CSV table of C-alpha atoms and ligand atoms in Angstrom, one decimal:
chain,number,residue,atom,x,y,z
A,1,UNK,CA,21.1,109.3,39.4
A,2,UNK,CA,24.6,107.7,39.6
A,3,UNK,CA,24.9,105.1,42.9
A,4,UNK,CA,28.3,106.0,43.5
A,5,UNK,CA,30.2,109.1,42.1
A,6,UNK,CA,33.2,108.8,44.1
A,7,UNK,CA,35.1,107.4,40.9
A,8,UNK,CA,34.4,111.0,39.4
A,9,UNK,CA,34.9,112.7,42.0
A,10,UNK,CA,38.3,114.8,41.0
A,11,UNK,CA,37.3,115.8,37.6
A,12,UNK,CA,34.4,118.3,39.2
A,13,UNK,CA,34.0,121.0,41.3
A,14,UNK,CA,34.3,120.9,44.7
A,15,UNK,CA,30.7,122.4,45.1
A,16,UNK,CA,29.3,119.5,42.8
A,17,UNK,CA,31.8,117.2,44.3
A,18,UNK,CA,30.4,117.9,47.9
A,19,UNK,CA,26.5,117.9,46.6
A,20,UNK,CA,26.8,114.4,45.1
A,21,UNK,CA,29.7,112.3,47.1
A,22,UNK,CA,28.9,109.4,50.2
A,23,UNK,CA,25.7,108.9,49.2
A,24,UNK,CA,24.0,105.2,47.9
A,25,UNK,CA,20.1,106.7,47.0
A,26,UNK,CA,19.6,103.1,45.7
A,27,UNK,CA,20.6,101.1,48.3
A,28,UNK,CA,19.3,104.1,50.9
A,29,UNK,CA,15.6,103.2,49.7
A,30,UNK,CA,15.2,106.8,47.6
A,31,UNK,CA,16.7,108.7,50.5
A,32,UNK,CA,19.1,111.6,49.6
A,33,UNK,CA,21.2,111.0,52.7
A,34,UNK,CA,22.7,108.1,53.8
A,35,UNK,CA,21.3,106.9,57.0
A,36,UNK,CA,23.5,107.0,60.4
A,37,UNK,CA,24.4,103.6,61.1
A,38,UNK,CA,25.2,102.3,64.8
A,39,UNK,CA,26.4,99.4,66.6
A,40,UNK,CA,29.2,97.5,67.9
A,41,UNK,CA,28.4,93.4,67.5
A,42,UNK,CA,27.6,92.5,63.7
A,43,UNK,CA,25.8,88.8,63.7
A,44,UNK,CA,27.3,86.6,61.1
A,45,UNK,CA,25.4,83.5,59.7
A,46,UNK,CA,28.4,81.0,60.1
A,47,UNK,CA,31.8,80.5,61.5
A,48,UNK,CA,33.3,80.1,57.9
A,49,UNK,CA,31.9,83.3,56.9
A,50,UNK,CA,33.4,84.8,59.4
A,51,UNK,CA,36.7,83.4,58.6
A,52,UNK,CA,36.3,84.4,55.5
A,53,UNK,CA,35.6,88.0,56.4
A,54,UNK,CA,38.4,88.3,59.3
A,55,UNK,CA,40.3,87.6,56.2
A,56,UNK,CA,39.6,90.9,54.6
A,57,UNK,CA,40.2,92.7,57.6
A,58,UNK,CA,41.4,96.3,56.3
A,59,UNK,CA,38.7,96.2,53.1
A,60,UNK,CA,34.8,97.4,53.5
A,61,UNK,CA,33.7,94.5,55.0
A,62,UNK,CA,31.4,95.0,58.6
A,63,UNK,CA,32.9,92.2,61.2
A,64,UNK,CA,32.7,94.6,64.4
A,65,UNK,CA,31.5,98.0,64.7
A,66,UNK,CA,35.4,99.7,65.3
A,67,UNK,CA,36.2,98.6,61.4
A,68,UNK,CA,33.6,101.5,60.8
A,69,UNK,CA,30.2,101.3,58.7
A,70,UNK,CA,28.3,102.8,55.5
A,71,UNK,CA,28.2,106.0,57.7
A,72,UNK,CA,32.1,106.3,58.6
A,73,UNK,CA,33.1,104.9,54.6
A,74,UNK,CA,30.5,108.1,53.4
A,75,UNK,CA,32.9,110.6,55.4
A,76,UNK,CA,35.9,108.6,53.9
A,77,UNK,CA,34.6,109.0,50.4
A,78,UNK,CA,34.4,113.0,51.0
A,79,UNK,CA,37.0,113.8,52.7
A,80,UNK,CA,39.1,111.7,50.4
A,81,UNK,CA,37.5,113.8,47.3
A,82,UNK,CA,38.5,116.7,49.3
A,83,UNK,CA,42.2,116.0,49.8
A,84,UNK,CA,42.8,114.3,46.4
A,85,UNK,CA,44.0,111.3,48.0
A,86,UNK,CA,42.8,107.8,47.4
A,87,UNK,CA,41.7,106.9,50.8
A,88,UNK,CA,41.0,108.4,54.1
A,89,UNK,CA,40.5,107.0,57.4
A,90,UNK,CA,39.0,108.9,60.3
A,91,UNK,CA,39.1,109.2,63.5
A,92,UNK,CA,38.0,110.8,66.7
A,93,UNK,CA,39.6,114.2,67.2
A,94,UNK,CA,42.2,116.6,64.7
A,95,UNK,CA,44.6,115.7,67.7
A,96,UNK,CA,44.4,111.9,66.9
A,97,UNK,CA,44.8,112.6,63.1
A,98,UNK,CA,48.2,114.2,63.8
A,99,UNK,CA,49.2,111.2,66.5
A,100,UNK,CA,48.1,108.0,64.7
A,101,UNK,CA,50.5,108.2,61.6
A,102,UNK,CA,53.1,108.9,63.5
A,103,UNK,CA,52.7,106.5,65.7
A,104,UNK,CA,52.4,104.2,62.7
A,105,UNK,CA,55.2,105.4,60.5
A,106,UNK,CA,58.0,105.9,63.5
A,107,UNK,CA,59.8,103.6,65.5
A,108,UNK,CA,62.4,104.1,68.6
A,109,UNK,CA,65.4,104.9,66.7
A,110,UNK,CA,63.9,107.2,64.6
A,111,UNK,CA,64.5,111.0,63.8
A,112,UNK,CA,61.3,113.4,62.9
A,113,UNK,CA,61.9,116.9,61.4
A,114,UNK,CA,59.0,119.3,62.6
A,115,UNK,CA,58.7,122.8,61.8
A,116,UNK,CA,58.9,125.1,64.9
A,117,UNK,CA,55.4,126.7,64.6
A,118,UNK,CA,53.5,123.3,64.2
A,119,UNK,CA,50.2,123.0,66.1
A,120,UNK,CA,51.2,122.9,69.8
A,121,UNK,CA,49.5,119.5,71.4
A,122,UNK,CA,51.8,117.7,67.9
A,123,UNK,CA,54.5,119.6,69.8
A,124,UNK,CA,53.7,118.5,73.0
A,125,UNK,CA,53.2,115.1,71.2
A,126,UNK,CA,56.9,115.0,70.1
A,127,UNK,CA,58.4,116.0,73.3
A,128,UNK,CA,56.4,114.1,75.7
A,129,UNK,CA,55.0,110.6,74.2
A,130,UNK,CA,57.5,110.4,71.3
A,131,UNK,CA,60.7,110.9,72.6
A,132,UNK,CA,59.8,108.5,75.6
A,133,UNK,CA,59.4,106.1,72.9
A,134,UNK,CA,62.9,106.8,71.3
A,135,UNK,CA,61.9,108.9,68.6
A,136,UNK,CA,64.2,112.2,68.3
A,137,UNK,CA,62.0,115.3,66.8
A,138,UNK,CA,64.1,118.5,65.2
A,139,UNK,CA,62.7,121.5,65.3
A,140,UNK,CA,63.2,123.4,62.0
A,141,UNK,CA,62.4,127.2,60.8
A,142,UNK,CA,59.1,126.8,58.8
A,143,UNK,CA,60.2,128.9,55.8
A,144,UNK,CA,63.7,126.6,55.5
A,145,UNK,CA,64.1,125.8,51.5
A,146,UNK,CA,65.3,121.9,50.1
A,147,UNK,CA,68.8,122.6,50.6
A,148,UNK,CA,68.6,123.7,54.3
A,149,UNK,CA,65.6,120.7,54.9
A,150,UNK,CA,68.4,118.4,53.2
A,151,UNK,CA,70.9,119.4,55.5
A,152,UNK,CA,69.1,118.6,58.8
A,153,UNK,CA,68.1,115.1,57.2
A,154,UNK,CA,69.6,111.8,58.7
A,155,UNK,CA,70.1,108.5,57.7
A,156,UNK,CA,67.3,107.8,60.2
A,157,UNK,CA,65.0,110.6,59.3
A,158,UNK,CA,62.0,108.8,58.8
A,159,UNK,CA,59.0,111.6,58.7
A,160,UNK,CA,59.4,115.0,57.5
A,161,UNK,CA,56.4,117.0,59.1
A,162,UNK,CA,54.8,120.2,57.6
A,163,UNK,CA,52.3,122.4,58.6
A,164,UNK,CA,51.2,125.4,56.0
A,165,UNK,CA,50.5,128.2,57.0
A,166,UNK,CA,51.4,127.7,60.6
A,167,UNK,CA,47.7,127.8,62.5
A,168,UNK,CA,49.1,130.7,65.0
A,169,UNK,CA,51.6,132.5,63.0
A,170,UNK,CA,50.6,131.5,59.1
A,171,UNK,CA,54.0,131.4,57.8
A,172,UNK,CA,53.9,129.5,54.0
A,173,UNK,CA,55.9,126.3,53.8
A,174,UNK,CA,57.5,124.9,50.7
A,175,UNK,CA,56.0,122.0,50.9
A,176,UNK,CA,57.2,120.9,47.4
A,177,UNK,CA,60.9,121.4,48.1
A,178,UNK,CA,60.7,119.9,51.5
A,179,UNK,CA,59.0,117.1,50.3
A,180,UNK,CA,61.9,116.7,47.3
A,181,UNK,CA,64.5,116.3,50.1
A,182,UNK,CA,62.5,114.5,52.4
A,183,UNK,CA,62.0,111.5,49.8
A,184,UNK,CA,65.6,111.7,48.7
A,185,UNK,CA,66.8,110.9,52.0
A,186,UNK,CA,64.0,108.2,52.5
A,187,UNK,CA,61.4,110.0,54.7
A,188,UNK,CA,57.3,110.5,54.2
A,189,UNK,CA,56.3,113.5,54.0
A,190,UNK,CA,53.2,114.6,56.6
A,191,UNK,CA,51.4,117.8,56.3
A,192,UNK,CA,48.5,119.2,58.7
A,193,UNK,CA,46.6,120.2,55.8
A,194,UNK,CA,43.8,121.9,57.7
A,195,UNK,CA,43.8,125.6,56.8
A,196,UNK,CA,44.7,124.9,53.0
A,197,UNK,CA,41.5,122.4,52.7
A,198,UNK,CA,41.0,121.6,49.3
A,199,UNK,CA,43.1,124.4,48.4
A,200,UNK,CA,46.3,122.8,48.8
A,201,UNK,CA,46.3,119.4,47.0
A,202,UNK,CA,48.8,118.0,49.5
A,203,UNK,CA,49.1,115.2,46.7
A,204,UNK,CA,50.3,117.0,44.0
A,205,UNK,CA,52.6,118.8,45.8
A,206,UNK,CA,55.1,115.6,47.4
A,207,UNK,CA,52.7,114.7,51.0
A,208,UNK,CA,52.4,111.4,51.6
A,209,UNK,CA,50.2,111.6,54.5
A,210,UNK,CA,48.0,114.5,54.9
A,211,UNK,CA,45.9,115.4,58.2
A,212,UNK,CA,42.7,117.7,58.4
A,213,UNK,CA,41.3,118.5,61.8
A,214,UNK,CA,37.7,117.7,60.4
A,215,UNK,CA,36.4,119.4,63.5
A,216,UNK,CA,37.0,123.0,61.7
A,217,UNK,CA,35.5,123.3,58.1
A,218,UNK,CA,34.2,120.3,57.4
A,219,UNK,CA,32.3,119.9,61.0
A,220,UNK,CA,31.8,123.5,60.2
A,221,UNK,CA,29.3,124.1,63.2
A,222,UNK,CA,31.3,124.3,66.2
A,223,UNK,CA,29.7,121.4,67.7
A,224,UNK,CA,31.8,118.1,66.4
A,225,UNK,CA,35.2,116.8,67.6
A,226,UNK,CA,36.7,114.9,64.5
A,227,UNK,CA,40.2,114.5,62.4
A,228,UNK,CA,40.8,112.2,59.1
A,229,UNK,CA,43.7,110.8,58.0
A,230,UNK,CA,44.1,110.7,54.2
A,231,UNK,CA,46.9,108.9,51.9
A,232,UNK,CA,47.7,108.4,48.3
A,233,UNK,CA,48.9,105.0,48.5
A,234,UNK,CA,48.2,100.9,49.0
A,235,UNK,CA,51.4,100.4,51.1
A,236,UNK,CA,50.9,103.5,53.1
A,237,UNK,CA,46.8,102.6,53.6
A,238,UNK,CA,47.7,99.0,54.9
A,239,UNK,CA,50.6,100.9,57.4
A,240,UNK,CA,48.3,103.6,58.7
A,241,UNK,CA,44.8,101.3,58.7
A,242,UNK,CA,46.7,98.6,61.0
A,243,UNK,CA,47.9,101.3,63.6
A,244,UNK,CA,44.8,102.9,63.9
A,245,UNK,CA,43.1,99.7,64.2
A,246,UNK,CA,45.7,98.5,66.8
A,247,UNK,CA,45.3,102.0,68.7
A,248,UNK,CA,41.7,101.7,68.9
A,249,UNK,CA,40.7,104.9,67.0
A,250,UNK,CA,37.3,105.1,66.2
A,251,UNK,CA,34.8,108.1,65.6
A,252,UNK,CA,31.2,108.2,66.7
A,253,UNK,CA,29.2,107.7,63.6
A,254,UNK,CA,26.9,110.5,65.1
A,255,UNK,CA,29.5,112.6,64.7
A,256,UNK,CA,30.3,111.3,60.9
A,257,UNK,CA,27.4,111.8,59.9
A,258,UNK,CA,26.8,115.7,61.6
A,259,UNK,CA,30.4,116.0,59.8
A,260,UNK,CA,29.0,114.3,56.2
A,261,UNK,CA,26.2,117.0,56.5
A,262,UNK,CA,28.6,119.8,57.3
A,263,UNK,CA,30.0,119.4,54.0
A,264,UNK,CA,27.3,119.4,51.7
A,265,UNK,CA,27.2,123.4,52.5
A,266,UNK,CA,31.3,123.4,53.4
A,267,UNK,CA,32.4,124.9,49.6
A,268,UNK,CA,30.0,127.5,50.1
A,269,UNK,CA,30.6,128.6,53.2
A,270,UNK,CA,34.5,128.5,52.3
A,271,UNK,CA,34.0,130.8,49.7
A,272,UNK,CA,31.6,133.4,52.0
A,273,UNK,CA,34.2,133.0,54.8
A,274,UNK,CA,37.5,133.5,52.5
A,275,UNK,CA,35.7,136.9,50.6
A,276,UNK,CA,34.9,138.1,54.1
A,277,UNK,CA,38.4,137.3,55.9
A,278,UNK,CA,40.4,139.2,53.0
A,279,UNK,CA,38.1,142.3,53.3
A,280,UNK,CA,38.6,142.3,57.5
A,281,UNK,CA,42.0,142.0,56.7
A,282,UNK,CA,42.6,144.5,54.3
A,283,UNK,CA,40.4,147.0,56.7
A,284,UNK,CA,42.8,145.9,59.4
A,285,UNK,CA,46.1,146.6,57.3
A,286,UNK,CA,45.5,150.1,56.9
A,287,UNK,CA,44.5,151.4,60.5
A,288,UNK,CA,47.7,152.8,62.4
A,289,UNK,CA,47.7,150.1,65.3
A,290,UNK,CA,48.5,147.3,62.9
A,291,UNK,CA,52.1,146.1,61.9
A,292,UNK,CA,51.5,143.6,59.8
A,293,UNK,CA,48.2,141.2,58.6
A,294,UNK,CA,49.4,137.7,58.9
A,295,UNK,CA,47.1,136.6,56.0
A,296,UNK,CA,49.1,134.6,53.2
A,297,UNK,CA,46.2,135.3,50.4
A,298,UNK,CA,46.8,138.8,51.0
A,299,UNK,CA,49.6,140.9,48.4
A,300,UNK,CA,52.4,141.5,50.3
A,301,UNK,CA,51.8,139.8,53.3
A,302,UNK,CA,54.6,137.1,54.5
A,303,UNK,CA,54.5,133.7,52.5
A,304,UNK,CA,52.2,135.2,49.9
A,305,UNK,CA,54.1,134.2,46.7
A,306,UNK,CA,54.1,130.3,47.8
A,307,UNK,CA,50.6,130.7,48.6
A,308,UNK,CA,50.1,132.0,44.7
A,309,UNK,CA,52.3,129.1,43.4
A,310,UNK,CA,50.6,126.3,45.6
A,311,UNK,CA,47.4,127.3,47.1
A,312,UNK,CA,43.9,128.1,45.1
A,313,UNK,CA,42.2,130.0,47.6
A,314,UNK,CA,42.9,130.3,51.6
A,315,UNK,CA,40.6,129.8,54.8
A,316,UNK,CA,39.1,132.3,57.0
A,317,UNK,CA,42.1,132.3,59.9
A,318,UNK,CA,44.5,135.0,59.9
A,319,UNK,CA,47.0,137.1,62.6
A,320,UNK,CA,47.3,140.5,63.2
A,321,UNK,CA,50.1,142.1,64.7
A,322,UNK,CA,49.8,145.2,66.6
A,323,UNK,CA,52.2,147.9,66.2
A,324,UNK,CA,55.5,147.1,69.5
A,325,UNK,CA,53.8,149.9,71.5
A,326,UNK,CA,51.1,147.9,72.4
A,327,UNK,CA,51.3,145.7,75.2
A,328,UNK,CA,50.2,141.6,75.5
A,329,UNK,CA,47.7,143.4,77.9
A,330,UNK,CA,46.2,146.1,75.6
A,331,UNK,CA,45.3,143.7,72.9
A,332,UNK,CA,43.8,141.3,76.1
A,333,UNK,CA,41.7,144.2,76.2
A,334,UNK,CA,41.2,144.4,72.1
A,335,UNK,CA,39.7,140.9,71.9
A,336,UNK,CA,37.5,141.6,75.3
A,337,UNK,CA,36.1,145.0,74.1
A,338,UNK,CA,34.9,142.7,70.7
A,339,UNK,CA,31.2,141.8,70.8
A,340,UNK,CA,30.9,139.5,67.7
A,341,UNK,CA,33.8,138.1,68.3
A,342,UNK,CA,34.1,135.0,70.9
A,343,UNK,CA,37.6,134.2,72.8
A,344,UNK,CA,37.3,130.3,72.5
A,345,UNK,CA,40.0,127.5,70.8
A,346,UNK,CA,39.2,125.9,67.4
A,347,UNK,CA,38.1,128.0,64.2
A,348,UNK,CA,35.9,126.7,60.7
A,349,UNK,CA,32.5,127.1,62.2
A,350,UNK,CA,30.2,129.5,61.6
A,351,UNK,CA,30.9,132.4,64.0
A,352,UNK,CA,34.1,134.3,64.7
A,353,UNK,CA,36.7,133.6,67.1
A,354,UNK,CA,39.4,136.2,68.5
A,355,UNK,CA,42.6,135.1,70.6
A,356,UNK,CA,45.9,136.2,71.9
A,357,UNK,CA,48.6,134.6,70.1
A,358,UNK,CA,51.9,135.2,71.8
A,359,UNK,CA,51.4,133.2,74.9
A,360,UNK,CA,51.0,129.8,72.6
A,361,UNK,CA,54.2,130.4,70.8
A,362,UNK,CA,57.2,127.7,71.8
A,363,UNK,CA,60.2,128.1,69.8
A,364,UNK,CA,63.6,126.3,69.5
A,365,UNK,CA,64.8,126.9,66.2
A,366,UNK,CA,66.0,130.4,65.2
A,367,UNK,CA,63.7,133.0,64.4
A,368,UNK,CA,59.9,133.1,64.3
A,369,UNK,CA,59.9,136.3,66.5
A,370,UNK,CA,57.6,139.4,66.3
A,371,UNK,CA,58.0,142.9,67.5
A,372,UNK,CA,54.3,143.3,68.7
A,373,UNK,CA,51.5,141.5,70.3
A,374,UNK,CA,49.5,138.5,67.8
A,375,UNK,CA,46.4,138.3,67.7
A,376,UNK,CA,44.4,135.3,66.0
A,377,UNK,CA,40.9,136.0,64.0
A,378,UNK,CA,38.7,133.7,62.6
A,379,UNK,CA,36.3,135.1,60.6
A,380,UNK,CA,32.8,133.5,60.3
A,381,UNK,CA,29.9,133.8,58.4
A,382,UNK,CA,28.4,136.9,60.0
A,383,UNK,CA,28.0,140.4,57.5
A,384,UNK,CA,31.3,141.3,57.2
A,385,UNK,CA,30.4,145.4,57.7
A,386,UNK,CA,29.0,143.9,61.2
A,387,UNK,CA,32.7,142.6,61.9
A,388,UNK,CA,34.6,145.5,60.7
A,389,UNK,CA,32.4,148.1,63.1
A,390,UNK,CA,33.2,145.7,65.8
A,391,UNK,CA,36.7,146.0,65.4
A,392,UNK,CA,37.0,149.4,65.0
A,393,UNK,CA,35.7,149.8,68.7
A,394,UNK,CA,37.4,146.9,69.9
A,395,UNK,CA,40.7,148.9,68.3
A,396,UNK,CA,39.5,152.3,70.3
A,397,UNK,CA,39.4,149.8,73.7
A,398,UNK,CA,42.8,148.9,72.7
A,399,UNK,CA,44.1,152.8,72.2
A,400,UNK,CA,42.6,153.8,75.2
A,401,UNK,CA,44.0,151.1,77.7
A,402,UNK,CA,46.7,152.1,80.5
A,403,UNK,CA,48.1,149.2,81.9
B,501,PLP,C1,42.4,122.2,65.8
B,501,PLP,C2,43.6,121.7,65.2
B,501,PLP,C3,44.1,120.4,65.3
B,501,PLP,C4,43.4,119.4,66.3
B,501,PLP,O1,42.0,119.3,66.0
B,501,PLP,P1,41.0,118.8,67.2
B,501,PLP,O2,39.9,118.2,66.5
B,501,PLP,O3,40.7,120.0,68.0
B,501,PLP,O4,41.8,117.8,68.1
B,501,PLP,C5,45.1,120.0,64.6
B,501,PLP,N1,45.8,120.8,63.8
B,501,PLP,C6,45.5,122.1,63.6
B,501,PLP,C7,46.2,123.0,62.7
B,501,PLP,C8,44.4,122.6,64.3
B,501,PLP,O5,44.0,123.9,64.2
């Protein structure tokens, strides 16, 4: 039984991969799981020890519980596997994961390019906190090409931000002809990585910093609040590690370790969850109140030919949109009439999740408009027959309202 497989780690399958990474069985005293690990004051023998360990601030060393433990470096280890990046540093929510880089890698001066369907609080981010602080954002349309992303670049563009698929209206980015323009013109290259987990290697395709709300799959259980920050790079780990540090970011180790078990089961589940979401959808593309499924994975939806070029699987979040004759109000009705399906925030755990989409949707750029009501699934791990019955009386609520 190897000690430490992380070295490994990318030649295998994710499934091995997750069975085998973060844990030490030797040091661990024969456990299979690392134990959670807790405290704040670490005792060290003499002051030139810990000289000599303030010295190493940014490596593995324990000086003071916000520098993280064995329990927080396990997560690291895995999430890192997961993203293909060399290291990973987490921190307390998905919302944090998307604000700490930035707040490392921009200065007042600076100019941030940010597609128009991003996640709405990293909107909100760039509006409010950012541009307070001198940073200018642009809004750009997601599915812009290199030549278009070239164009809206500045001498002081200094992040290029991408999201794909958007997590409300899942249109594909191309992330590697973004990123080709962004690093011609000097600028890293950030994606929110979070519905393509481990089947986008942000990596190989141009990101230099990639984000996963780790409260979705990886948490997987609707019952964690996390977000890891993963890079590819010395210079950009000693940029990122120093802010975070500096911001005080800092996740409960409880909450690494519910998030370390998570992902022993999170390939499987993916896999369950993906088969499951393209057979809803496919159900859902052929009844007579749906325009369109907003499911890249699925032939001849929007953005499916980048997803075949870049992605090697997709998620289990998808749109639907209703035919124009339906009101905002008659799909309110839809998700109510749904029994399986909760109307709550988040997706990635194990149960499924309906919401209106339209209400979220902020744009400034040009298009990104849609003739009917949106409505946002996430399908869980329930039978999949189960789901599709639901629907079909949740879609006989929606025919029969008069609002
Ligand atoms: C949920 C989500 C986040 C934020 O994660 P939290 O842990 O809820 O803060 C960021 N990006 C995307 C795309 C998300 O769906």
């Amino acid at each position: 039984m190897a000690d430490d497989v992380t070295h490994n780690a990318r030649k295998r399958g994710l499934r091995t991969t997750l069975s085998h990474i973060g844990r030490a069985t030797k040091r661990e005293h024969g456990f299979v799981n690392p134990p959670l690990l807790r405290g704040s004051t670490v005792l060290i023998p003499t002051v030139a020890e810990r000289k000599a360990l303030a010295a190493k601030r940014g490596e593995r060393v324990l000086t003071y519980g916000t520098g993280g433990s064995s329990t927080h470096w396990a997560l690291e280890d895995a999430i890192a596997a997961v993203e293909g990046g060399t290291r990973c540093y987490i921190v307390s929510t998905g919302l944090a994961a998307v604000t700490t880089p930035l707040l490392a890698f921009l200065k007042a001066g600076d100019h941030m390019l940010m597609p128009d369907h991003v996640y709405g609080p990293a909107r909100s981010f760039a509006s409010g906190i950012l541009k307070n602080f001198g940073v200018e954002t642009t809004f750009y349309v997601p599915e812009i090409d290199g030549a278009g992303l070239a164009a809206l670049m500045r001498p002081n563009t200094k992040v290029v931000y991408t999201e794909s698929p958007g997590s409300h209206t899942f249109e594909v980015q191309d992330v590697p002809a973004i990123a080709r323009a962004a690093h011609a013109g000097g600028a890293k290259v950030f994606m929110d990585n979070t519905w393509g987990i481990h089947h986008f290697q942000p990596f190989k395709h141009g990101v230099d910093v990639s984000i996963q709300a780790a409260t979705k799959y990886p948490a997987g259980h609707s019952d964690v609040l996390i977000g890891a920050i993963t890079v590819n790079d010395e210079a950009d780990w000693q940029v990122l590690h120093a802010a975070g540090r500096e911001l005080g970011q800092y996740a409960s180790p409880d909450d690494c370790w519910l998030t370390l078990r998570g992902m022993r089961t999170m390939a499987v589940r993916l896999q369950a969850q993906m088969e499951s979401a393209l057979l809803v959808a496919h159900w859902l593309r052929q009844q007579p109140e749906v325009a369109r499924v907003l499911h890249p994975a699925l032939p001849g939806a929007p953005g499916h030919a980048l997803w075949r070029r870049d992605f090697t699987g997709a998620c289990s979040l998808f749109g639907v949109e209703f035919q124009p004759q339906f009101s905002p109000e008659a799909t309110h009705r839809f998700v109510e009439a749904l029994d399986l399906f909760g109307i709550g925030a988040s997706w990635g755990g194990f149960e499924s999740l309906a919401v209106p989409t339209t209400g979220f949707i902020t744009r400034t750029a040009e298009g990104g408009k849609f003739a009917g009501p949106v409505v946002r699934l996430h399908i869980g791990l329930e039978d999949p027959d189960d789901l599709i019955d639901d629907l079909g009386q949740g879609l006989a609520a929606l025919r029969d309202f008069r609002g």
